[in-house]
Tab-separated table of C-alpha atoms in Angstrom:
chain	number	residue	atom	x	y	z
A	155	MET	CA	4.389	-176.237	-64.881
A	156	GLY	CA	4.159	-175.292	-68.538
A	157	TYR	CA	7.798	-175.918	-69.381
A	158	LEU	CA	7.121	-178.479	-72.106
A	159	ALA	CA	4.797	-176.150	-74.021
A	160	LYS	CA	7.570	-173.548	-74.268
A	161	LEU	CA	10.345	-175.850	-75.483
A	162	PRO	CA	9.440	-175.708	-79.203
A	163	ARG	CA	10.063	-171.936	-79.159
A	164	VAL	CA	13.245	-172.448	-77.148
A	165	PHE	CA	14.726	-174.795	-79.761
A	166	ARG	CA	13.169	-172.990	-82.747
A	167	PRO	CA	13.283	-169.339	-81.668
A	168	GLU	CA	12.557	-166.492	-84.034
A	169	SER	CA	14.753	-164.205	-81.962
A	170	VAL	CA	17.645	-164.591	-79.527
A	171	MET	CA	18.982	-162.131	-76.966
A	172	VAL	CA	22.555	-162.432	-75.663
A	173	ILE	CA	23.021	-160.834	-72.246
A	174	GLY	CA	26.745	-160.319	-71.845
A	175	ALA	CA	27.443	-160.095	-75.600
A	176	SER	CA	30.956	-158.827	-76.197
A	177	ASN	CA	33.571	-157.892	-78.780
A	178	ASN	CA	36.284	-159.101	-76.395
A	179	PRO	CA	37.480	-162.656	-77.204
A	180	ASP	CA	38.396	-163.095	-73.520
A	181	LYS	CA	34.664	-163.080	-72.695
A	182	LEU	CA	32.305	-166.031	-73.227
A	183	GLY	CA	29.768	-163.559	-74.631
A	184	TYR	CA	32.116	-163.004	-77.589
A	185	HIS	CA	32.137	-166.711	-78.427
A	186	VAL	CA	28.355	-167.010	-78.010
A	187	MET	CA	27.904	-164.207	-80.541
A	188	LYS	CA	30.415	-165.865	-82.866
A	189	SER	CA	28.469	-169.143	-82.656
A	190	LEU	CA	25.203	-167.448	-83.550
A	191	VAL	CA	26.563	-165.255	-86.350
A	192	LYS	CA	29.042	-167.675	-87.940
A	193	GLY	CA	26.652	-170.591	-87.450
A	194	GLY	CA	24.168	-168.894	-89.778
A	195	TYR	CA	21.280	-168.461	-87.348
A	196	PRO	CA	18.546	-166.921	-89.548
A	197	GLY	CA	16.516	-165.171	-86.810
A	198	ARG	CA	16.976	-161.820	-85.106
A	199	ILE	CA	19.891	-161.432	-82.688
A	200	PHE	CA	19.846	-158.804	-79.920
A	201	PRO	CA	23.237	-158.283	-78.230
A	202	ILE	CA	23.016	-156.707	-74.752
A	203	ASN	CA	26.070	-154.749	-73.610
A	204	PRO	CA	25.960	-151.468	-71.607
A	205	ASN	CA	29.369	-150.376	-72.916
A	206	SER	CA	29.114	-151.052	-76.664
A	207	SER	CA	26.657	-149.808	-79.264
A	208	VAL	CA	27.743	-152.439	-81.797
A	209	VAL	CA	28.690	-156.062	-81.098
A	210	TRP	CA	29.719	-158.391	-83.898
A	211	ASP	CA	28.495	-155.759	-86.386
A	212	LEU	CA	25.001	-155.864	-84.892
A	213	PRO	CA	23.299	-152.987	-83.038
A	214	ALA	CA	23.660	-153.592	-79.301
A	215	PHE	CA	21.339	-152.517	-76.473
A	216	PRO	CA	22.429	-151.145	-73.087
A	217	ASP	CA	19.869	-153.323	-71.288
A	218	LEU	CA	17.259	-155.849	-72.266
A	219	ASP	CA	14.348	-153.471	-71.574
A	220	LYS	CA	15.514	-151.367	-74.545
A	221	VAL	CA	14.937	-154.236	-76.995
A	222	SER	CA	11.847	-153.743	-79.114
A	223	GLY	CA	9.778	-156.725	-80.184
A	224	ASP	CA	9.403	-160.243	-78.823
A	225	VAL	CA	12.328	-162.351	-77.693
A	226	ASP	CA	11.998	-166.147	-77.608
A	227	LEU	CA	15.355	-167.219	-76.178
A	228	ALA	CA	17.835	-165.454	-73.900
A	229	ILE	CA	21.440	-166.622	-73.525
A	230	ILE	CA	22.979	-165.332	-70.295
A	231	ALA	CA	26.747	-165.007	-69.844
A	232	VAL	CA	27.158	-162.542	-66.964
A	233	PRO	CA	28.444	-163.006	-63.387
A	234	ALA	CA	26.302	-165.223	-61.154
A	235	GLN	CA	25.473	-162.459	-58.674
A	236	VAL	CA	23.508	-160.435	-61.230
A	237	VAL	CA	21.607	-163.375	-62.737
A	238	PRO	CA	18.446	-162.949	-60.563
A	239	GLY	CA	18.021	-159.382	-61.771
A	240	VAL	CA	18.552	-160.451	-65.377
A	241	LEU	CA	15.916	-163.172	-64.977
A	242	GLU	CA	13.388	-160.622	-63.763
A	243	GLY	CA	14.055	-158.606	-66.895
A	244	CYS	CA	13.622	-161.682	-69.089
A	245	HIS	CA	10.285	-162.399	-67.408
A	246	ARG	CA	9.123	-158.814	-68.044
A	247	LYS	CA	10.162	-159.199	-71.645
A	248	GLY	CA	8.163	-162.407	-72.089
A	249	VAL	CA	11.195	-164.545	-72.897
A	250	GLN	CA	10.203	-168.205	-73.430
A	251	GLY	CA	13.393	-169.901	-72.300
A	252	ILE	CA	16.907	-169.359	-70.946
A	253	VAL	CA	20.347	-170.757	-71.629
A	254	LEU	CA	22.275	-169.930	-68.456
A	255	ILE	CA	25.936	-170.342	-69.317
A	256	THR	CA	27.095	-168.622	-66.147
A	257	ALA	CA	28.860	-170.834	-63.558
A	258	GLY	CA	29.160	-170.306	-59.788
A	259	PHE	CA	25.999	-172.033	-58.547
A	260	SER	CA	25.495	-175.421	-56.894
A	261	GLU	CA	28.668	-176.861	-58.437
A	262	ILE	CA	30.931	-174.732	-56.206
A	263	GLU	CA	32.053	-175.673	-52.708
A	264	ASP	CA	30.691	-172.466	-51.170
A	265	PRO	CA	27.086	-173.106	-49.950
A	266	ALA	CA	26.166	-169.659	-51.267
A	267	GLY	CA	26.292	-171.118	-54.772
A	268	GLY	CA	23.615	-173.676	-53.951
A	269	SER	CA	21.459	-171.023	-52.299
A	270	LEU	CA	21.717	-168.800	-55.350
A	271	GLN	CA	20.718	-171.636	-57.666
A	272	GLU	CA	17.706	-172.420	-55.456
A	273	ARG	CA	16.669	-168.771	-55.605
A	274	VAL	CA	16.945	-168.775	-59.391
A	275	ARG	CA	14.993	-172.033	-59.621
A	276	LYS	CA	12.106	-170.682	-57.544
A	277	MET	CA	11.919	-167.566	-59.702
A	278	ALA	CA	11.888	-169.582	-62.916
A	279	ASP	CA	9.364	-172.100	-61.605
A	280	ALA	CA	6.997	-169.289	-60.623
A	281	TRP	CA	7.072	-168.082	-64.240
A	282	SER	CA	7.186	-171.560	-65.861
A	283	LEU	CA	10.431	-170.424	-67.443
A	284	PRO	CA	12.651	-173.313	-68.621
A	285	ILE	CA	16.334	-172.829	-67.853
A	286	ILE	CA	19.032	-174.911	-69.556
A	287	GLY	CA	21.944	-174.702	-67.147
A	288	PRO	CA	23.460	-173.037	-65.213
A	289	ASN	CA	27.077	-174.022	-65.742
A	290	THR	CA	26.402	-175.228	-69.285
A	291	PHE	CA	28.026	-174.768	-72.692
A	292	GLY	CA	24.500	-174.289	-74.103
A	293	PHE	CA	22.946	-176.239	-76.952
A	294	VAL	CA	23.028	-176.543	-80.713
A	295	ASP	CA	20.129	-177.385	-83.034
A	296	LEU	CA	21.508	-178.449	-86.412
A	297	ASN	CA	18.172	-178.284	-88.230
A	298	THR	CA	17.547	-174.632	-87.376
A	299	SER	CA	21.214	-173.538	-87.643
A	300	LEU	CA	20.953	-172.349	-84.054
A	301	ASN	CA	24.216	-172.627	-82.155
A	302	ALA	CA	23.341	-171.307	-78.696
A	303	SER	CA	26.717	-172.196	-77.219
A	304	PHE	CA	30.173	-170.755	-76.760
A	305	THR	CA	31.715	-173.238	-79.235
A	306	PRO	CA	31.201	-172.162	-82.879
A	307	GLU	CA	32.655	-175.424	-84.207
A	308	PHE	CA	29.492	-177.313	-83.216
A	309	SER	CA	27.927	-175.785	-86.321
A	310	LEU	CA	30.251	-177.990	-88.404
A	311	LEU	CA	28.489	-181.176	-87.267
A	312	SER	CA	26.416	-183.192	-89.719
A	313	LYS	CA	22.650	-183.170	-89.503
A	314	GLY	CA	21.145	-186.435	-88.370
A	315	GLY	CA	18.563	-187.931	-86.086
A	316	ILE	CA	20.489	-188.180	-82.803
A	317	ALA	CA	19.657	-185.882	-79.898
A	318	LEU	CA	22.484	-185.987	-77.364
A	319	VAL	CA	21.522	-184.764	-73.888
A	320	SER	CA	24.469	-184.467	-71.550
A	321	GLN	CA	25.169	-183.449	-67.988
A	322	SER	CA	28.664	-182.442	-69.048
A	323	GLY	CA	29.699	-179.820	-71.552
A	324	GLY	CA	33.071	-181.525	-71.765
A	325	PHE	CA	31.405	-184.738	-72.866
A	326	CYS	CA	29.473	-182.813	-75.521
A	327	HIS	CA	32.752	-181.454	-76.859
A	328	LEU	CA	34.430	-184.881	-76.709
A	329	SER	CA	31.637	-186.682	-78.507
A	330	GLY	CA	30.911	-183.825	-80.891
A	331	PHE	CA	34.460	-183.627	-82.167
A	332	ARG	CA	34.716	-187.413	-82.483
A	333	ALA	CA	31.453	-187.307	-84.403
A	334	LEU	CA	33.035	-184.935	-86.913
A	335	ASP	CA	35.697	-187.554	-87.664
A	336	GLU	CA	33.294	-190.502	-87.722
A	337	ASN	CA	30.328	-189.021	-89.610
A	338	VAL	CA	27.781	-189.149	-86.809
A	339	GLY	CA	24.792	-186.876	-87.388
A	340	PHE	CA	22.830	-184.974	-84.755
A	341	SER	CA	19.512	-183.201	-84.493
A	342	LYS	CA	20.558	-181.508	-81.244
A	343	ILE	CA	23.288	-181.501	-78.635
A	344	ILE	CA	22.064	-180.180	-75.287
A	345	GLY	CA	24.202	-179.504	-72.218
A	346	LEU	CA	21.975	-179.607	-69.142
A	347	GLY	CA	24.678	-178.382	-66.758
A	348	ASN	CA	23.434	-178.076	-63.166
A	349	ARG	CA	19.820	-178.798	-64.276
A	350	CYS	CA	18.189	-175.852	-62.523
A	351	ASN	CA	14.691	-176.843	-63.642
A	352	MET	CA	15.349	-178.750	-66.877
A	353	ASP	CA	16.550	-182.273	-66.187
A	354	PHE	CA	16.641	-185.493	-68.214
A	355	PRO	CA	13.018	-186.415	-67.325
A	356	ASP	CA	11.844	-182.956	-68.443
A	357	ILE	CA	13.532	-183.089	-71.841
A	358	LEU	CA	12.596	-186.696	-72.786
A	359	PRO	CA	8.909	-186.003	-73.629
A	360	TYR	CA	9.876	-183.104	-75.871
A	361	LEU	CA	12.440	-185.179	-77.764
A	362	ALA	CA	9.967	-188.056	-78.096
A	363	ASP	CA	7.718	-185.663	-80.057
A	364	ASP	CA	10.519	-183.851	-81.888
A	365	PRO	CA	10.230	-184.718	-85.609
A	366	ASP	CA	13.952	-184.129	-86.141
A	367	THR	CA	14.989	-186.688	-83.509
A	368	ARG	CA	14.992	-190.443	-84.127
A	369	VAL	CA	17.381	-191.553	-81.346
A	370	ILE	CA	17.909	-190.122	-77.854
A	371	ALA	CA	21.427	-190.460	-76.404
A	372	LEU	CA	22.072	-189.603	-72.745
A	373	TYR	CA	25.274	-188.931	-70.794
A	374	ILE	CA	24.433	-189.062	-67.084
A	375	GLU	CA	26.615	-188.388	-64.047
A	376	GLY	CA	24.170	-188.063	-61.159
A	377	MET	CA	20.589	-187.071	-60.498
A	378	ASP	CA	18.759	-186.001	-57.367
A	379	GLU	CA	15.710	-188.113	-58.283
A	380	PRO	CA	16.613	-191.055	-60.570
A	381	ARG	CA	13.045	-192.318	-60.172
A	382	ARG	CA	11.796	-189.415	-62.315
A	383	LEU	CA	13.985	-190.609	-65.190
A	384	LEU	CA	12.475	-194.089	-64.940
A	385	ASP	CA	8.930	-192.686	-64.963
A	386	ALA	CA	9.660	-190.441	-67.955
A	387	ALA	CA	11.360	-193.235	-69.892
A	388	ARG	CA	8.425	-195.558	-69.316
A	389	LYS	CA	6.045	-192.979	-70.780
A	390	VAL	CA	8.033	-192.717	-74.015
A	391	ARG	CA	9.144	-196.377	-74.089
A	392	GLY	CA	9.191	-197.820	-77.593
A	393	ARG	CA	8.511	-194.506	-79.348
A	394	LYS	CA	12.193	-193.801	-79.950
A	395	PRO	CA	15.288	-195.745	-78.884
A	396	ILE	CA	17.089	-194.345	-75.830
A	397	VAL	CA	20.774	-195.108	-75.186
A	398	ALA	CA	22.577	-194.033	-72.002
A	399	TYR	CA	26.173	-193.818	-70.797
A	400	LYS	CA	26.406	-193.502	-66.992
A	401	ALA	CA	29.598	-192.093	-65.459
A	402	GLY	CA	30.452	-191.779	-61.786
A	403	ARG	CA	30.143	-195.498	-61.105
A	404	GLY	CA	32.854	-195.669	-58.479
A	405	GLU	CA	33.526	-193.798	-55.236
A	406	SER	CA	35.873	-191.244	-56.825
A	407	GLY	CA	33.485	-190.554	-59.665
A	408	ASP	CA	30.652	-190.080	-57.198
A	409	SER	CA	32.603	-187.348	-55.388
A	410	ALA	CA	33.660	-185.716	-58.658
A	411	SER	CA	30.048	-185.572	-59.780
A	412	ARG	CA	29.122	-183.583	-56.675
A	413	PHE	CA	31.609	-180.863	-57.563
A	414	HIS	CA	30.922	-180.947	-61.292
A	415	THR	CA	27.169	-180.597	-61.477
A	416	GLY	CA	26.015	-180.319	-57.874
A	417	SER	CA	24.575	-183.847	-57.631
A	418	LEU	CA	25.936	-187.075	-56.245
A	419	ALA	CA	26.285	-189.811	-58.844
A	420	GLY	CA	24.444	-192.206	-56.549
A	421	ARG	CA	24.433	-195.989	-56.463
A	422	TYR	CA	25.184	-197.362	-59.882
A	423	GLU	CA	22.963	-200.402	-59.294
A	424	ILE	CA	19.919	-198.141	-58.948
A	425	TYR	CA	20.564	-196.569	-62.328
A	426	ARG	CA	21.128	-199.941	-63.996
A	427	GLY	CA	17.785	-201.153	-62.704
A	428	ALA	CA	16.073	-197.962	-63.807
A	429	PHE	CA	17.586	-198.241	-67.287
A	430	ARG	CA	16.320	-201.808	-67.720
A	431	GLN	CA	12.849	-201.006	-66.439
A	432	GLY	CA	12.629	-197.891	-68.583
A	433	GLY	CA	13.739	-199.619	-71.781
A	434	ILE	CA	16.975	-197.610	-71.902
A	435	LEU	CA	19.959	-199.395	-73.464
A	436	GLU	CA	23.066	-198.829	-71.353
A	437	VAL	CA	26.495	-198.606	-72.982
A	438	GLY	CA	29.947	-198.505	-71.444
A	439	ASP	CA	31.934	-195.749	-73.125
A	440	THR	CA	31.860	-192.774	-75.471
A	441	GLU	CA	32.609	-194.764	-78.620
A	442	GLU	CA	29.877	-197.264	-77.868
A	443	LEU	CA	27.348	-194.483	-77.287
A	444	LEU	CA	28.139	-192.824	-80.625
A	445	ASP	CA	28.382	-196.083	-82.593
A	446	THR	CA	25.111	-197.422	-81.234
A	447	ALA	CA	23.239	-194.158	-81.709
A	448	LYS	CA	24.595	-193.853	-85.265
A	449	ALA	CA	23.367	-197.357	-86.110
A	450	LEU	CA	19.957	-196.826	-84.525
A	451	ASP	CA	19.590	-193.572	-86.447
A	452	THR	CA	20.351	-195.228	-89.780
A	453	LEU	CA	19.714	-198.977	-89.854
A	454	ALA	CA	16.644	-201.150	-90.051
A	455	PRO	CA	15.835	-202.874	-86.718
A	456	LEU	CA	17.561	-206.191	-86.046
A	457	GLN	CA	14.615	-208.596	-85.882
A	458	GLY	CA	16.553	-211.659	-84.699
A	459	ASN	CA	19.987	-212.755	-83.529
A	460	ARG	CA	21.062	-214.687	-86.673
A	461	VAL	CA	23.957	-212.825	-88.266
A	462	ALA	CA	26.561	-213.380	-90.946
A	463	VAL	CA	30.163	-212.196	-90.848
A	464	LEU	CA	31.682	-211.532	-94.276
A	465	SER	CA	35.354	-210.599	-94.235
A	466	SER	CA	37.988	-210.036	-96.887
A	467	GLN	CA	40.551	-211.423	-94.451
A	468	ALA	CA	40.238	-214.241	-91.925
A	469	GLY	CA	41.653	-212.492	-88.840
A	470	PRO	CA	39.226	-209.542	-88.628
A	471	GLY	CA	36.409	-211.993	-89.295
A	472	MET	CA	37.422	-214.119	-86.305
A	473	ILE	CA	37.557	-211.018	-84.113
A	474	ALA	CA	34.050	-210.022	-85.186
A	475	CYS	CA	32.745	-213.539	-84.515
A	476	ASP	CA	34.033	-213.456	-80.936
A	477	VAL	CA	32.334	-210.120	-80.276
A	478	CYS	CA	29.087	-211.203	-81.931
A	479	GLU	CA	28.851	-214.357	-79.818
A	480	ALA	CA	29.684	-212.436	-76.645
A	481	HIS	CA	26.654	-210.245	-77.360
A	482	GLY	CA	24.240	-213.121	-77.892
A	483	LEU	CA	24.365	-213.201	-81.688
A	484	CYS	CA	24.482	-216.527	-83.550
A	485	LEU	CA	26.442	-217.270	-86.712
A	486	VAL	CA	24.053	-219.680	-88.389
A	487	ASP	CA	24.353	-221.771	-91.560
A	488	PHE	CA	23.213	-220.208	-94.789
A	489	SER	CA	20.206	-221.673	-96.533
A	490	PRO	CA	21.214	-224.294	-99.156
A	491	THR	CA	20.349	-222.031	-102.090
A	492	ILE	CA	22.413	-219.144	-100.734
A	493	GLN	CA	25.343	-221.427	-99.875
A	494	GLU	CA	25.301	-222.702	-103.440
A	495	ARG	CA	25.470	-219.138	-104.815
A	496	ILE	CA	28.415	-218.381	-102.510
A	497	ASN	CA	30.204	-221.529	-103.640
A	498	GLU	CA	29.788	-220.443	-107.263
A	499	LEU	CA	31.366	-217.042	-106.524
A	500	LEU	CA	34.175	-218.113	-104.210
A	501	PRO	CA	36.804	-220.781	-105.009
A	502	PRO	CA	37.268	-223.528	-102.364
A	503	LEU	CA	40.473	-221.985	-101.027
A	504	ALA	CA	39.069	-220.635	-97.752
A	505	ILE	CA	36.016	-220.878	-95.486
A	506	ARG	CA	32.867	-220.416	-97.554
A	507	THR	CA	30.398	-221.043	-94.733
A	508	ASN	CA	29.519	-218.489	-92.057
A	509	PRO	CA	31.852	-216.630	-91.298
A	510	VAL	CA	32.887	-216.272	-94.910
A	511	ASP	CA	36.540	-215.616	-95.725
A	512	MET	CA	36.358	-213.711	-99.024
A	513	GLY	CA	40.158	-213.485	-99.367
A	514	PRO	CA	40.324	-215.620	-102.535
A	515	ALA	CA	38.142	-212.996	-104.271
A	516	TRP	CA	40.486	-210.061	-103.590
A	517	TYR	CA	40.882	-209.257	-107.270
A	518	ASN	CA	37.154	-209.610	-107.976
A	519	PRO	CA	34.935	-206.945	-106.327
A	520	GLY	CA	31.978	-208.259	-108.281
A	521	ALA	CA	32.253	-211.631	-106.541
A	522	ILE	CA	32.500	-209.994	-103.110
A	523	ILE	CA	29.455	-207.847	-103.793
A	524	GLY	CA	27.635	-210.894	-105.126
A	525	ILE	CA	28.336	-212.805	-101.895
A	526	MET	CA	27.100	-209.877	-99.827
A	527	GLU	CA	23.955	-209.576	-101.899
A	528	ALA	CA	23.218	-213.276	-101.601
A	529	VAL	CA	23.644	-213.276	-97.829
A	530	ILE	CA	21.415	-210.205	-97.437
A	531	GLU	CA	18.713	-212.056	-99.356
A	532	ASP	CA	18.967	-215.151	-97.153
A	533	PRO	CA	15.722	-215.283	-95.103
A	534	GLY	CA	17.620	-217.054	-92.338
A	535	ILE	CA	19.989	-214.108	-91.775
A	536	ASP	CA	18.859	-211.079	-89.735
A	537	GLY	CA	21.960	-208.854	-90.021
A	538	VAL	CA	25.370	-208.672	-91.678
A	539	VAL	CA	28.809	-207.588	-90.433
A	540	PHE	CA	30.964	-206.754	-93.478
A	541	LEU	CA	34.736	-206.260	-93.131
A	542	ALA	CA	37.437	-205.258	-95.620
A	543	MET	CA	41.044	-204.283	-94.944
A	544	TYR	CA	42.873	-202.535	-97.757
A	545	ALA	CA	45.723	-204.543	-99.303
A	546	SER	CA	46.457	-202.902	-102.672
A	547	ALA	CA	45.101	-205.834	-104.674
A	548	ASN	CA	41.563	-205.023	-103.469
A	549	ILE	CA	41.754	-201.262	-104.114
A	550	ALA	CA	38.741	-201.343	-106.462
A	551	LEU	CA	36.390	-202.782	-103.837
A	552	ALA	CA	35.155	-199.553	-102.200
A	553	GLY	CA	34.458	-197.854	-105.510
A	554	GLU	CA	32.518	-200.832	-106.849
A	555	MET	CA	30.570	-201.071	-103.588
A	556	ARG	CA	29.675	-197.404	-103.930
A	557	LYS	CA	28.322	-197.941	-107.458
A	558	TYR	CA	26.319	-200.958	-106.282
A	559	PHE	CA	24.686	-199.118	-103.393
A	560	GLU	CA	23.943	-196.026	-105.470
A	561	GLU	CA	21.745	-198.180	-107.698
A	562	ARG	CA	20.012	-200.454	-105.209
A	563	GLU	CA	17.091	-199.939	-102.829
A	564	PRO	CA	17.813	-199.408	-99.094
A	565	LEU	CA	18.570	-202.558	-97.116
A	566	THR	CA	15.778	-204.012	-95.029
A	567	LYS	CA	18.286	-205.664	-92.684
A	568	PRO	CA	21.043	-203.893	-90.732
A	569	LEU	CA	24.579	-203.969	-92.117
A	570	THR	CA	27.538	-202.728	-90.089
A	571	ALA	CA	30.821	-202.389	-91.948
A	572	CYS	CA	34.486	-201.725	-91.300
A	573	PHE	CA	36.666	-200.622	-94.226
A	574	SER	CA	40.209	-199.904	-93.066
A	575	ALA	CA	42.677	-198.158	-95.384
A	576	PRO	CA	45.302	-195.409	-95.180
A	577	SER	CA	43.681	-192.065	-96.018
A	578	PRO	CA	42.733	-190.978	-98.661
A	579	ILE	CA	42.381	-194.510	-100.097
A	580	TRP	CA	38.682	-195.502	-99.943
A	581	SER	CA	37.896	-192.393	-97.826
A	582	GLU	CA	35.587	-190.636	-100.283
A	583	ASP	CA	33.772	-193.827	-101.280
A	584	VAL	CA	33.180	-194.785	-97.636
A	585	LYS	CA	31.992	-191.259	-96.810
A	586	VAL	CA	29.441	-191.407	-99.622
A	587	MET	CA	28.116	-194.822	-98.527
A	588	ASP	CA	28.137	-194.233	-94.763
A	589	ARG	CA	24.686	-193.713	-93.206
A	590	LYS	CA	23.043	-194.366	-96.573
A	591	LYS	CA	20.876	-197.225	-97.817
A	592	GLY	CA	20.784	-198.949	-94.405
A	593	MET	CA	24.524	-199.279	-93.812
A	594	VAL	CA	26.986	-197.705	-91.368
A	595	PHE	CA	30.781	-197.766	-91.324
A	596	LEU	CA	32.726	-198.067	-88.062
A	597	PRO	CA	36.492	-197.943	-87.479
A	598	THR	CA	37.217	-201.498	-86.261
A	599	PRO	CA	35.783	-205.030	-86.569
A	600	GLU	CA	35.151	-205.028	-82.827
A	601	ARG	CA	33.034	-201.863	-83.003
A	602	ALA	CA	31.121	-203.061	-86.076
A	603	ALA	CA	30.264	-206.344	-84.326
A	604	ARG	CA	29.551	-204.743	-80.938
A	605	THR	CA	27.166	-202.305	-82.547
A	606	MET	CA	25.281	-205.172	-84.180
A	607	GLY	CA	25.167	-206.799	-80.743
A	608	ASN	CA	23.691	-203.663	-79.221
A	609	LEU	CA	20.946	-203.610	-81.844
A	610	TRP	CA	20.028	-207.082	-80.641
A	611	SER	CA	20.254	-206.039	-76.982
A	612	LEU	CA	17.786	-203.217	-77.620
A	613	THR	CA	15.424	-205.539	-79.495
A	614	ARG	CA	15.411	-207.902	-76.506
A	615	LEU	CA	15.078	-205.056	-74.013
A	616	LEU	CA	11.963	-203.682	-75.683
A	617	SER	CA	10.344	-207.038	-76.467
């Protein structure tokens, strides 16, 4: 229906119109304008407000027909009852896409809401006009400095290769703010809301071609036609990794989904089957979605299931081993040459085979780095989990690691790391190394090991 051809101008618009723009902070249109202006959007902004001639220091227009020039994207934040008339105006204006923030459609208990959404859908379909929403927070595109949402803080996120597509604005806020703390980088965050005519299957082909996106992360509650997701995923299978977190697995969640986004969550088993057939890696919680997407965005693929666990203390290493084995990873022996190099660097006071307890080298960062380098070079090892807990005597480790990685080529094998220390100790060094040279840092040994396990799960899923 021509939607896909219009999406590049929706996500990279040269001009944006805000219907419902306001100087009143009690209105969502105020916060949308703040997001655009404070977020540094470089294109033209046209505020529409019949009662103000200036909004956010920009000339405002009494109605959208008074705007001169082309408009690529319209953000609508007006009451639901007037939305059909606004859409007609957008069509006359040649607008290429809509963000419909307004709520009061199929998510409400009153059947009139569903009828209104169906009316809006038919209008948009007749014009091949893509609508993100209704009942959405909007979207943010970090590479174009376009924050088309009512949350200005999304502009603080780091650029990266993850496109998060979510049925819930709340989940976007949850994961976005966690991402700020954990250095996860995004290309886009898109809130689909009630999915008037833009659903997961519609957005996947666009993201598969999007040069800014390397990983597609999905948060799904319920869909009217899960089969369409399977068909779309099959068409893009193997082009970019897709990771999904499905909520609404139980009876209560199913009912909540109906009143949140207008769709029943449906039978969880159907989604699980669709994910497997479509090559979509399923994860179980928010942290796992972000950790896995972060690793897939940054690390080399895990070619096999032979991993090494290197830990500055025995306990965290044992924890990581348990998680690795639970995810199908194998802690194999090092090759004789590599084992000999490790033995030369590490005194025989702890375990020197896999998993390696590097505790005896606390005072010697060079030895720890030498062990890591040797294990990375071992042709019998496919990936490395590296753990270090701060204990005063090893305070120099993070800084020396930083110097080492600044001078070496990117890793050709994945390395997940956990460096735990009271802030600000190690914080700056870890920040500099994270998501660079083929390495990611995660908050706990369990998450570092689980993420390595998910890399292997995806390799098996797509093989």
